[in-house]
């Protein structure tokens, strides 16, 4: 097993000699820097860290992190990452995927890594478009999206990555966006979680879906439409003048006004990261009437997949001596002479 003791590094230690090649202004640059700044805070060691990606703009990530990495095939990064974790459970695995790679051809693989609860951080960059293949509609594209594959507007109802993760049995689900100063906090929380930690990161595709998230993620003026969740704290936004309360008739969240800071009188809900039902309500809120729920939505650990596999292997091998020759000689055997005839 590798020594996973925290070590001291800097951002420079996580930068490679490769030219970072995304479109100028792409949100991937901001996410890359957020990750490179976060890894030293976590005490991570490059030699014990592996970044695994599929296909897409986001999947260039392993080239730009000074660690081990695999640039795999379309949608199969979760399967490769699972194999790495089972081969060496001590490794720190970061899986990088996109809304097309992870939720289209890779949806099946992503579902299983989540339900199995393999201990890794899963970053899904959601730009609501296929960027690498020139702007076709993706599984998360909004209804009416015009693209080369939907020239008169998409009629598909978009997938919700965080809802997909919860429905797949994920025990940690969070959201952030590319240029947010709070994104490292979300990454730190994901890394602390033992199990599959899923983070949806809204990412601006400057060429094919520019500023689609500006309603809540613009550099200035959108803060009032962001709800940053903190465990044990009231769900307040818009500078504390608004909050979310539970409509006990329809059993759903509702926006309420908070007068003079008295959130309790307004019935504002206190966030509980262990409450799965609350997490479902938060990810299903339609943006517009509601703020965008960001931060850690759900965090309720359970035993990891690799721990169960190791325990099973240990139990199966108890009292047994490894003897390959004996294993090969068990059952029906025969010897072939020099002439090729069985003896």
PDB file of N, CA, C and O in Angstrom, residues 88-128:
ATOM      1  N   UNK A  88      -5.606  -0.824  -6.213  1.00  0.00           N
ATOM      2  CA  UNK A  88      -4.840  -0.162  -5.155  1.00  0.00           C
ATOM      3  C   UNK A  88      -5.762   0.812  -4.428  1.00  0.00           C
ATOM      4  O   UNK A  88      -5.831   1.997  -4.769  1.00  0.00           O
ATOM      5  N   UNK A  89      -6.494   0.348  -3.422  1.00  0.00           N
ATOM      6  CA  UNK A  89      -7.470   1.190  -2.721  1.00  0.00           C
ATOM      7  C   UNK A  89      -6.865   2.416  -2.053  1.00  0.00           C
ATOM      8  O   UNK A  89      -7.596   3.354  -1.714  1.00  0.00           O
ATOM      9  N   UNK A  90      -5.550   2.441  -1.852  1.00  0.00           N
ATOM     10  CA  UNK A  90      -4.923   3.579  -1.183  1.00  0.00           C
ATOM     11  C   UNK A  90      -4.821   4.803  -2.084  1.00  0.00           C
ATOM     12  O   UNK A  90      -4.604   5.916  -1.601  1.00  0.00           O
ATOM     13  N   UNK A  91      -4.976   4.618  -3.398  1.00  0.00           N
ATOM     14  CA  UNK A  91      -4.838   5.743  -4.317  1.00  0.00           C
ATOM     15  C   UNK A  91      -6.014   6.712  -4.185  1.00  0.00           C
ATOM     16  O   UNK A  91      -7.144   6.323  -3.904  1.00  0.00           O
ATOM     17  N   UNK A  92      -5.711   7.976  -4.416  1.00  0.00           N
ATOM     18  CA  UNK A  92      -6.710   9.045  -4.381  1.00  0.00           C
ATOM     19  C   UNK A  92      -7.185   9.272  -5.814  1.00  0.00           C
ATOM     20  O   UNK A  92      -6.426   9.784  -6.653  1.00  0.00           O
ATOM     21  N   UNK A  93      -8.427   8.898  -6.097  1.00  0.00           N
ATOM     22  CA  UNK A  93      -8.940   8.913  -7.471  1.00  0.00           C
ATOM     23  C   UNK A  93      -9.859  10.113  -7.690  1.00  0.00           C
ATOM     24  O   UNK A  93     -10.795  10.347  -6.923  1.00  0.00           O
ATOM     25  N   UNK A  94      -9.594  10.858  -8.764  1.00  0.00           N
ATOM     26  CA  UNK A  94     -10.455  11.957  -9.208  1.00  0.00           C
ATOM     27  C   UNK A  94     -10.951  11.615 -10.614  1.00  0.00           C
ATOM     28  O   UNK A  94     -10.147  11.404 -11.524  1.00  0.00           O
ATOM     29  N   UNK A  95     -12.245  11.542 -10.781  1.00  0.00           N
ATOM     30  CA  UNK A  95     -12.835  11.222 -12.080  1.00  0.00           C
ATOM     31  C   UNK A  95     -13.390  12.510 -12.689  1.00  0.00           C
ATOM     32  O   UNK A  95     -14.144  13.232 -12.034  1.00  0.00           O
ATOM     33  N   UNK A  96     -13.011  12.789 -13.924  1.00  0.00           N
ATOM     34  CA  UNK A  96     -13.445  14.005 -14.617  1.00  0.00           C
ATOM     35  C   UNK A  96     -14.272  13.614 -15.831  1.00  0.00           C
ATOM     36  O   UNK A  96     -13.830  12.830 -16.675  1.00  0.00           O
ATOM     37  N   UNK A  97     -15.480  14.156 -15.910  1.00  0.00           N
ATOM     38  CA  UNK A  97     -16.360  13.836 -17.031  1.00  0.00           C
ATOM     39  C   UNK A  97     -17.197  15.069 -17.368  1.00  0.00           C
ATOM     40  O   UNK A  97     -17.093  16.104 -16.716  1.00  0.00           O
ATOM     41  N   UNK A  98     -17.994  14.960 -18.423  1.00  0.00           N
ATOM     42  CA  UNK A  98     -18.860  16.060 -18.832  1.00  0.00           C
ATOM     43  C   UNK A  98     -20.296  15.599 -18.952  1.00  0.00           C
ATOM     44  O   UNK A  98     -20.601  14.415 -18.788  1.00  0.00           O
ATOM     45  N   UNK A  99     -21.183  16.527 -19.256  1.00  0.00           N
ATOM     46  CA  UNK A  99     -22.595  16.157 -19.354  1.00  0.00           C
ATOM     47  C   UNK A  99     -22.859  15.208 -20.512  1.00  0.00           C
ATOM     48  O   UNK A  99     -23.734  14.336 -20.419  1.00  0.00           O
ATOM     49  N   UNK A 100     -22.092  15.316 -21.590  1.00  0.00           N
ATOM     50  CA  UNK A 100     -22.256  14.379 -22.700  1.00  0.00           C
ATOM     51  C   UNK A 100     -21.586  13.058 -22.416  1.00  0.00           C
ATOM     52  O   UNK A 100     -22.187  11.988 -22.531  1.00  0.00           O
ATOM     53  N   UNK A 101     -20.326  13.104 -21.992  1.00  0.00           N
ATOM     54  CA  UNK A 101     -19.548  11.898 -21.698  1.00  0.00           C
ATOM     55  C   UNK A 101     -20.180  11.094 -20.560  1.00  0.00           C
ATOM     56  O   UNK A 101     -20.283   9.874 -20.633  1.00  0.00           O
ATOM     57  N   UNK A 102     -20.621  11.785 -19.514  1.00  0.00           N
ATOM     58  CA  UNK A 102     -21.088  11.091 -18.320  1.00  0.00           C
ATOM     59  C   UNK A 102     -22.545  10.691 -18.322  1.00  0.00           C
ATOM     60  O   UNK A 102     -22.925   9.719 -17.659  1.00  0.00           O
ATOM     61  N   UNK A 103     -23.382  11.421 -19.070  1.00  0.00           N
ATOM     62  CA  UNK A 103     -24.824  11.179 -18.989  1.00  0.00           C
ATOM     63  C   UNK A 103     -25.428  10.620 -20.269  1.00  0.00           C
ATOM     64  O   UNK A 103     -26.604  10.281 -20.286  1.00  0.00           O
ATOM     65  N   UNK A 104     -24.637  10.518 -21.324  1.00  0.00           N
ATOM     66  CA  UNK A 104     -25.141   9.917 -22.557  1.00  0.00           C
ATOM     67  C   UNK A 104     -24.566   8.511 -22.677  1.00  0.00           C
ATOM     68  O   UNK A 104     -25.054   7.577 -22.046  1.00  0.00           O
ATOM     69  N   UNK A 105     -23.482   8.354 -23.401  1.00  0.00           N
ATOM     70  CA  UNK A 105     -22.898   7.018 -23.562  1.00  0.00           C
ATOM     71  C   UNK A 105     -22.389   6.471 -22.231  1.00  0.00           C
ATOM     72  O   UNK A 105     -22.351   5.261 -22.025  1.00  0.00           O
ATOM     73  N   UNK A 106     -22.014   7.360 -21.305  1.00  0.00           N
ATOM     74  CA  UNK A 106     -21.466   6.904 -20.032  1.00  0.00           C
ATOM     75  C   UNK A 106     -22.466   6.834 -18.895  1.00  0.00           C
ATOM     76  O   UNK A 106     -22.077   6.552 -17.753  1.00  0.00           O
ATOM     77  N   UNK A 107     -23.744   7.069 -19.156  1.00  0.00           N
ATOM     78  CA  UNK A 107     -24.727   7.085 -18.082  1.00  0.00           C
ATOM     79  C   UNK A 107     -24.785   5.791 -17.294  1.00  0.00           C
ATOM     80  O   UNK A 107     -24.891   5.791 -16.061  1.00  0.00           O
ATOM     81  N   UNK A 108     -24.690   4.666 -17.995  1.00  0.00           N
ATOM     82  CA  UNK A 108     -24.738   3.366 -17.337  1.00  0.00           C
ATOM     83  C   UNK A 108     -23.551   3.188 -16.390  1.00  0.00           C
ATOM     84  O   UNK A 108     -23.708   2.773 -15.238  1.00  0.00           O
ATOM     85  N   UNK A 109     -22.356   3.548 -16.863  1.00  0.00           N
ATOM     86  CA  UNK A 109     -21.157   3.382 -16.045  1.00  0.00           C
ATOM     87  C   UNK A 109     -21.165   4.330 -14.856  1.00  0.00           C
ATOM     88  O   UNK A 109     -20.760   3.969 -13.748  1.00  0.00           O
ATOM     89  N   UNK A 110     -21.627   5.571 -15.080  1.00  0.00           N
ATOM     90  CA  UNK A 110     -21.676   6.538 -13.987  1.00  0.00           C
ATOM     91  C   UNK A 110     -22.661   6.086 -12.912  1.00  0.00           C
ATOM     92  O   UNK A 110     -22.388   6.199 -11.713  1.00  0.00           O
ATOM     93  N   UNK A 111     -23.800   5.545 -13.335  1.00  0.00           N
ATOM     94  CA  UNK A 111     -24.789   5.067 -12.375  1.00  0.00           C
ATOM     95  C   UNK A 111     -24.198   3.998 -11.462  1.00  0.00           C
ATOM     96  O   UNK A 111     -24.385   4.022 -10.238  1.00  0.00           O
ATOM     97  N   UNK A 112     -23.433   3.079 -12.034  1.00  0.00           N
ATOM     98  CA  UNK A 112     -22.931   1.960 -11.244  1.00  0.00           C
ATOM     99  C   UNK A 112     -21.799   2.358 -10.298  1.00  0.00           C
ATOM    100  O   UNK A 112     -21.692   1.809  -9.191  1.00  0.00           O
ATOM    101  N   UNK A 113     -20.969   3.310 -10.690  1.00  0.00           N
ATOM    102  CA  UNK A 113     -19.914   3.731  -9.768  1.00  0.00           C
ATOM    103  C   UNK A 113     -20.530   4.465  -8.574  1.00  0.00           C
ATOM    104  O   UNK A 113     -20.009   4.408  -7.455  1.00  0.00           O
ATOM    105  N   UNK A 114     -21.673   5.116  -8.799  1.00  0.00           N
ATOM    106  CA  UNK A 114     -22.358   5.812  -7.714  1.00  0.00           C
ATOM    107  C   UNK A 114     -23.077   4.834  -6.798  1.00  0.00           C
ATOM    108  O   UNK A 114     -22.969   4.919  -5.575  1.00  0.00           O
ATOM    109  N   UNK A 115     -23.815   3.892  -7.371  1.00  0.00           N
ATOM    110  CA  UNK A 115     -24.566   2.957  -6.523  1.00  0.00           C
ATOM    111  C   UNK A 115     -23.633   2.025  -5.757  1.00  0.00           C
ATOM    112  O   UNK A 115     -23.916   1.630  -4.629  1.00  0.00           O
ATOM    113  N   UNK A 116     -22.490   1.700  -6.359  1.00  0.00           N
ATOM    114  CA  UNK A 116     -21.516   0.850  -5.665  1.00  0.00           C
ATOM    115  C   UNK A 116     -20.793   1.604  -4.553  1.00  0.00           C
ATOM    116  O   UNK A 116     -20.265   1.015  -3.634  1.00  0.00           O
ATOM    117  N   UNK A 117     -20.752   2.922  -4.684  1.00  0.00           N
ATOM    118  CA  UNK A 117     -20.103   3.772  -3.690  1.00  0.00           C
ATOM    119  C   UNK A 117     -18.593   3.541  -3.649  1.00  0.00           C
ATOM    120  O   UNK A 117     -17.988   3.336  -2.596  1.00  0.00           O
ATOM    121  N   UNK A 118     -17.979   3.602  -4.825  1.00  0.00           N
ATOM    122  CA  UNK A 118     -16.523   3.495  -4.925  1.00  0.00           C
ATOM    123  C   UNK A 118     -15.913   4.814  -4.467  1.00  0.00           C
ATOM    124  O   UNK A 118     -16.332   5.890  -4.896  1.00  0.00           O
ATOM    125  N   UNK A 119     -14.925   4.755  -3.614  1.00  0.00           N
ATOM    126  CA  UNK A 119     -14.374   5.948  -2.985  1.00  0.00           C
ATOM    127  C   UNK A 119     -13.547   6.763  -3.978  1.00  0.00           C
ATOM    128  O   UNK A 119     -12.378   6.467  -4.232  1.00  0.00           O
ATOM    129  N   UNK A 120     -14.151   7.818  -4.519  1.00  0.00           N
ATOM    130  CA  UNK A 120     -13.469   8.715  -5.448  1.00  0.00           C
ATOM    131  C   UNK A 120     -14.256  10.011  -5.546  1.00  0.00           C
ATOM    132  O   UNK A 120     -15.428  10.072  -5.151  1.00  0.00           O
ATOM    133  N   UNK A 121     -13.618  11.045  -6.068  1.00  0.00           N
ATOM    134  CA  UNK A 121     -14.289  12.310  -6.324  1.00  0.00           C
ATOM    135  C   UNK A 121     -14.667  12.349  -7.807  1.00  0.00           C
ATOM    136  O   UNK A 121     -13.803  12.151  -8.669  1.00  0.00           O
ATOM    137  N   UNK A 122     -15.927  12.613  -8.093  1.00  0.00           N
ATOM    138  CA  UNK A 122     -16.421  12.635  -9.470  1.00  0.00           C
ATOM    139  C   UNK A 122     -16.855  14.055  -9.817  1.00  0.00           C
ATOM    140  O   UNK A 122     -17.817  14.576  -9.255  1.00  0.00           O
ATOM    141  N   UNK A 123     -16.124  14.696 -10.714  1.00  0.00           N
ATOM    142  CA  UNK A 123     -16.459  16.054 -11.146  1.00  0.00           C
ATOM    143  C   UNK A 123     -17.113  15.992 -12.522  1.00  0.00           C
ATOM    144  O   UNK A 123     -16.476  15.585 -13.498  1.00  0.00           O
ATOM    145  N   UNK A 124     -18.374  16.365 -12.588  1.00  0.00           N
ATOM    146  CA  UNK A 124     -19.078  16.399 -13.869  1.00  0.00           C
ATOM    147  C   UNK A 124     -19.221  17.857 -14.294  1.00  0.00           C
ATOM    148  O   UNK A 124     -19.925  18.632 -13.665  1.00  0.00           O
ATOM    149  N   UNK A 125     -18.504  18.219 -15.373  1.00  0.00           N
ATOM    150  CA  UNK A 125     -18.579  19.575 -15.908  1.00  0.00           C
ATOM    151  C   UNK A 125     -19.823  19.672 -16.786  1.00  0.00           C
ATOM    152  O   UNK A 125     -19.921  18.981 -17.810  1.00  0.00           O
ATOM    153  N   UNK A 126     -20.753  20.512 -16.406  1.00  0.00           N
ATOM    154  CA  UNK A 126     -22.017  20.638 -17.128  1.00  0.00           C
ATOM    155  C   UNK A 126     -22.073  21.978 -17.849  1.00  0.00           C
ATOM    156  O   UNK A 126     -22.267  23.023 -17.228  1.00  0.00           O
ATOM    157  N   UNK A 127     -21.896  21.946 -19.176  1.00  0.00           N
ATOM    158  CA  UNK A 127     -22.053  23.175 -19.964  1.00  0.00           C
ATOM    159  C   UNK A 127     -23.277  23.116 -20.867  1.00  0.00           C
ATOM    160  O   UNK A 127     -23.479  23.995 -21.708  1.00  0.00           O
ATOM    161  N   UNK A 128     -24.078  22.057 -20.708  1.00  0.00           N
ATOM    162  CA  UNK A 128     -25.353  21.894 -21.429  1.00  0.00           C
ATOM    163  C   UNK A 128     -25.174  21.871 -22.941  1.00  0.00           C
ATOM    164  O   UNK A 128     -26.067  22.268 -23.690  1.00  0.00           O
TER     165      UNK A 128
END
